[in-house]
PDB file of C-alpha atoms in Angstrom:
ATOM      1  CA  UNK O 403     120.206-158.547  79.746  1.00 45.00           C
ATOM      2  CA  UNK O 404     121.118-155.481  81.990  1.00 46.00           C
ATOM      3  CA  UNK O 405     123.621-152.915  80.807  1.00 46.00           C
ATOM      4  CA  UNK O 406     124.366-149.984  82.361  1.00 48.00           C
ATOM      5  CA  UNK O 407     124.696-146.763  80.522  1.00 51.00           C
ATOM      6  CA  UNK O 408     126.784-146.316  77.528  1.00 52.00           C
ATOM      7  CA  UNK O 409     127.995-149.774  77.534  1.00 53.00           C
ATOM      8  CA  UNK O 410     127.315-152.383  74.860  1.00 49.00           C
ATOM      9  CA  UNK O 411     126.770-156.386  74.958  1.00 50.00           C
ATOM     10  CA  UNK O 412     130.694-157.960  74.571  1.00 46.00           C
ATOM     11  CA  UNK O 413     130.619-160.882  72.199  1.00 47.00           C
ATOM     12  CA  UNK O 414     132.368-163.377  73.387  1.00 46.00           C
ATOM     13  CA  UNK O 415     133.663-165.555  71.069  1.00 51.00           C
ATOM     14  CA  UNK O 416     133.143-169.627  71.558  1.00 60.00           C
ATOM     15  CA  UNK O 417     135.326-170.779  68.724  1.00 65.00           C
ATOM     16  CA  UNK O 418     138.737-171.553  70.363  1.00 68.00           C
ATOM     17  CA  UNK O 419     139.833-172.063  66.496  1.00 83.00           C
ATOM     18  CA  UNK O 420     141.642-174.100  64.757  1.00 90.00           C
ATOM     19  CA  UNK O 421     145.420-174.027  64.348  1.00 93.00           C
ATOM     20  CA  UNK O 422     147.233-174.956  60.555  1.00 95.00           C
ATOM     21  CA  UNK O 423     150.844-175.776  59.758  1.00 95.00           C
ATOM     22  CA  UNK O 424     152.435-177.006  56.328  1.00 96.00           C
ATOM     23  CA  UNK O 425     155.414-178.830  56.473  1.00 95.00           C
ATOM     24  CA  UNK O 426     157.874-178.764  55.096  1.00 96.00           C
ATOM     25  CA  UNK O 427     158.751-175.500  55.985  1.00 93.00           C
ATOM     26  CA  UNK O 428     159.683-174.419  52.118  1.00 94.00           C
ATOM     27  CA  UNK O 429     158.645-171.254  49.921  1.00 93.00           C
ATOM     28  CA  UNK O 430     156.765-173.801  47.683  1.00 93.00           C
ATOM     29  CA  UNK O 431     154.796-175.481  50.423  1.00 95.00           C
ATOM     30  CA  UNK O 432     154.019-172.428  52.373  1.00 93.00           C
ATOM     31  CA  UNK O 433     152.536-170.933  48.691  1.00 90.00           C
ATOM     32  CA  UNK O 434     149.877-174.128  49.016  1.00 95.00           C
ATOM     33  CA  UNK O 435     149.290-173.700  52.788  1.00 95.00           C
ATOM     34  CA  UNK O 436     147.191-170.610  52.067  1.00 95.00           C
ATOM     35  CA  UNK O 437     145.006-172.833  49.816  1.00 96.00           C
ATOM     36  CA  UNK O 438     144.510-175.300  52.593  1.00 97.00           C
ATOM     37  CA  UNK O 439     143.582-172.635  54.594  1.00 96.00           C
ATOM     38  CA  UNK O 440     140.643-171.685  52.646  1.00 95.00           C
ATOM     39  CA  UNK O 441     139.754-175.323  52.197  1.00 96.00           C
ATOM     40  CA  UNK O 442     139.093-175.687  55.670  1.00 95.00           C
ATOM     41  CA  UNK O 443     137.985-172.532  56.464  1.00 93.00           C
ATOM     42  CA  UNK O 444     134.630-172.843  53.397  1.00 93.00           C
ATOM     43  CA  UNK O 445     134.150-176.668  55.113  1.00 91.00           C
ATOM     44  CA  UNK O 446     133.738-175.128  58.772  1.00 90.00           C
ATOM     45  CA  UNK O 447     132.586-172.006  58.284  1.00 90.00           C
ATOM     46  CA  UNK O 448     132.477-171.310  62.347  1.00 88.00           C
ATOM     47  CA  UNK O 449     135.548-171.724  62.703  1.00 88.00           C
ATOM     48  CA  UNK O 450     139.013-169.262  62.517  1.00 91.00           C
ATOM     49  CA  UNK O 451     141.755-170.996  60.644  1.00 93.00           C
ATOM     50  CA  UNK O 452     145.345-169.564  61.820  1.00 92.00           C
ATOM     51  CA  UNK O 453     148.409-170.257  60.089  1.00 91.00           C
ATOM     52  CA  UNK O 454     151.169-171.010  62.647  1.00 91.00           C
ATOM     53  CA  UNK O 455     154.544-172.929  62.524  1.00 86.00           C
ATOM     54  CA  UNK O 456     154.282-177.026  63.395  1.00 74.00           C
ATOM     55  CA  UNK O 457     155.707-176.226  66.997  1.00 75.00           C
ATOM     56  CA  UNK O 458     153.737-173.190  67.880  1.00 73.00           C
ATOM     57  CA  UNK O 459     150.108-175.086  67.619  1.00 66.00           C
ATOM     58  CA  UNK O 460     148.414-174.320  71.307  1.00 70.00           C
ATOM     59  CA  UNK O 461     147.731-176.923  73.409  1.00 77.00           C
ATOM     60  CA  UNK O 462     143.817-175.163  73.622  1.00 79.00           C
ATOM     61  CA  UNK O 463     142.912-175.346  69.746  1.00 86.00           C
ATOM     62  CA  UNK O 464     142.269-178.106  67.167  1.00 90.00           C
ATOM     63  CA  UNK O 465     145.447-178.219  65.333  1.00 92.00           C
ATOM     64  CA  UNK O 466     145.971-179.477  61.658  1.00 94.00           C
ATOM     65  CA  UNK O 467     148.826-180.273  59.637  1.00 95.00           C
ATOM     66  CA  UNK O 468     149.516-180.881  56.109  1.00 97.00           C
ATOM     67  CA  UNK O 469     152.805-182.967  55.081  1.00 97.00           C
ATOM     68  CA  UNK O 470     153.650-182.180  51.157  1.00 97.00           C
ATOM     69  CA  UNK O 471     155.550-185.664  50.876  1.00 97.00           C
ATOM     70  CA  UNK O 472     156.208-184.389  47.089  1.00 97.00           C
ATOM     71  CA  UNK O 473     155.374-181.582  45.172  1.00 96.00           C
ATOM     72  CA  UNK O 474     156.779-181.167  41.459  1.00 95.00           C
ATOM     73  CA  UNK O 475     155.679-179.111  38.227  1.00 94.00           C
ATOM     74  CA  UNK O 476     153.163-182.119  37.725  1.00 95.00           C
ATOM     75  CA  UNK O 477     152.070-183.533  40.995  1.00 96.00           C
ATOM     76  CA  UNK O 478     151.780-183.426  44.707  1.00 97.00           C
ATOM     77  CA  UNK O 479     151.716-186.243  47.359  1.00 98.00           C
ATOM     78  CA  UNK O 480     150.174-185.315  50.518  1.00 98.00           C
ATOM     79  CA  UNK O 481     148.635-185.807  54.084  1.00 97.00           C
ATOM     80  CA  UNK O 482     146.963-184.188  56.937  1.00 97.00           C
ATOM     81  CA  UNK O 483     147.787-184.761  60.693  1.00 95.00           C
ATOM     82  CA  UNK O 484     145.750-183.221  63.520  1.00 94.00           C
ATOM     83  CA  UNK O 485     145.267-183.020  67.016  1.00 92.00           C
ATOM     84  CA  UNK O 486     142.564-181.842  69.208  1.00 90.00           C
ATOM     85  CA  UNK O 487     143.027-180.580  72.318  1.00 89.00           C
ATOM     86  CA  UNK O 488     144.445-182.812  75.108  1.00 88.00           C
ATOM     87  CA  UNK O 489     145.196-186.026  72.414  1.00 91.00           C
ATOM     88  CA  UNK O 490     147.599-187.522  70.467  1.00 91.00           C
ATOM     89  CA  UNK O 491     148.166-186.714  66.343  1.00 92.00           C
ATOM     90  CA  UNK O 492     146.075-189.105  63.999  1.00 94.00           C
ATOM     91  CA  UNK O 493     147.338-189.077  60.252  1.00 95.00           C
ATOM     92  CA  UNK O 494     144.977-189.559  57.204  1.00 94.00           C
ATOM     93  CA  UNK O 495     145.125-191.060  54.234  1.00 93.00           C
ATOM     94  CA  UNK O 496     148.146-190.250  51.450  1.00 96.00           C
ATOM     95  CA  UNK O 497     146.780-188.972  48.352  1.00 97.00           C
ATOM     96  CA  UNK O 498     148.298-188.166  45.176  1.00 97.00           C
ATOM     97  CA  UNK O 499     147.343-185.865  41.875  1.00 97.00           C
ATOM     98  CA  UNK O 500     149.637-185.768  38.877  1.00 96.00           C
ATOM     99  CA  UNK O 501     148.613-184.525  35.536  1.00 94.00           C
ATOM    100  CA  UNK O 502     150.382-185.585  32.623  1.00 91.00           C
ATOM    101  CA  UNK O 503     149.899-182.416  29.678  1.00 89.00           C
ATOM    102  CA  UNK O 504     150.283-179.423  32.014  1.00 90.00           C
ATOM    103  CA  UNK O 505     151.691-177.837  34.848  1.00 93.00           C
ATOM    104  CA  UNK O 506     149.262-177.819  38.393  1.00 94.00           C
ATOM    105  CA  UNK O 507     147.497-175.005  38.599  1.00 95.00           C
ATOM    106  CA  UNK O 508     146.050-173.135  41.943  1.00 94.00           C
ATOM    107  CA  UNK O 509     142.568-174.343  41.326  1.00 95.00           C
ATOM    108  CA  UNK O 510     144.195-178.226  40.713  1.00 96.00           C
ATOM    109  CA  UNK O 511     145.868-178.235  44.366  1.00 96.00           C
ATOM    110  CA  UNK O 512     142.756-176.685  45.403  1.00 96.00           C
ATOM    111  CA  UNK O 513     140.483-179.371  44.367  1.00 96.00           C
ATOM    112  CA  UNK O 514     143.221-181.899  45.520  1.00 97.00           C
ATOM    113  CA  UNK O 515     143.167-180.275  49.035  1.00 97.00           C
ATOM    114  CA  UNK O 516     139.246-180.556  49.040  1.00 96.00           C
ATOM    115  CA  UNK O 517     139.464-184.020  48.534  1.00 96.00           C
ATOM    116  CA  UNK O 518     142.697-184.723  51.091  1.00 96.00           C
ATOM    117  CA  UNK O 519     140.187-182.535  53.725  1.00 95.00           C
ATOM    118  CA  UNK O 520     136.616-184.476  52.349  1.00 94.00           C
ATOM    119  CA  UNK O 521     138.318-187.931  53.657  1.00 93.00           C
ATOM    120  CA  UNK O 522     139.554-186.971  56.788  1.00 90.00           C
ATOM    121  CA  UNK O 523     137.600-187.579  59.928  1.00 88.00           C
ATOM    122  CA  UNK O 524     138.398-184.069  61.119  1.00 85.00           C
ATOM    123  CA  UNK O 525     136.113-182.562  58.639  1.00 81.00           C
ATOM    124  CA  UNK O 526     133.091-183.986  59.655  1.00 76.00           C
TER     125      UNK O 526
END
């Protein structure tokens, strides 16, 4: 590689990323979207996660969604939609966690959101 004086090799970066949004668009669910983020971002480690709104996914990235169909003290129902570029949404399979002596906990909707990710066919 030939560079001429006082410049340095540019990186250029081949990950056109991926693209998350957490509907519905409430304080609650937007307090779990962060732990979705890092759910996918440990599972493909290559890849840049980005938080956007549900309309502003690009057209260019993989985009992923997660519907909260209910969230209480004690449970959450949920799904993941994505996209990649150029095709049409695919939904996964509904899950649900609800625990019956405490309130969910961070790590709880963490391990839920492991699992909702583990059986989708985006994360392989």
């Amino acid at each position: 590689m030939m560079m001429g004086a006082g410049l340095a090799p540019v990186q250029v970066s081949a990950d056109p990323g991926l693209s998350l949004s957490c509907l519905p668009q409430t304080a609650e669910v937007a307090d779990l979207c962060g732990l979705m983020r890092e759910v996918i971002a440990t599972g493909l480690p290559d890849r840049r996660v980005q938080l956007v709104g549900p309309e502003t996914a690009p057209e260019t990235t993989t985009a992923i969604r997660l519907h909260v169909e209910r969230l209480r003290k004690d449970g959450i129902v949920a799904h993941l939609e994505w996209r990649h570029p150029g095709e049409d949404w695919q939904t996964g399979e509904t899950q649900a966690l609800s625990v019956m002596d405490r309130d969910l906990n961070a790590g709880m909707v963490s391990r839920f959101f492991q699992s909702l990710w583990d059986a989708s066919p985006i994360a392989r």
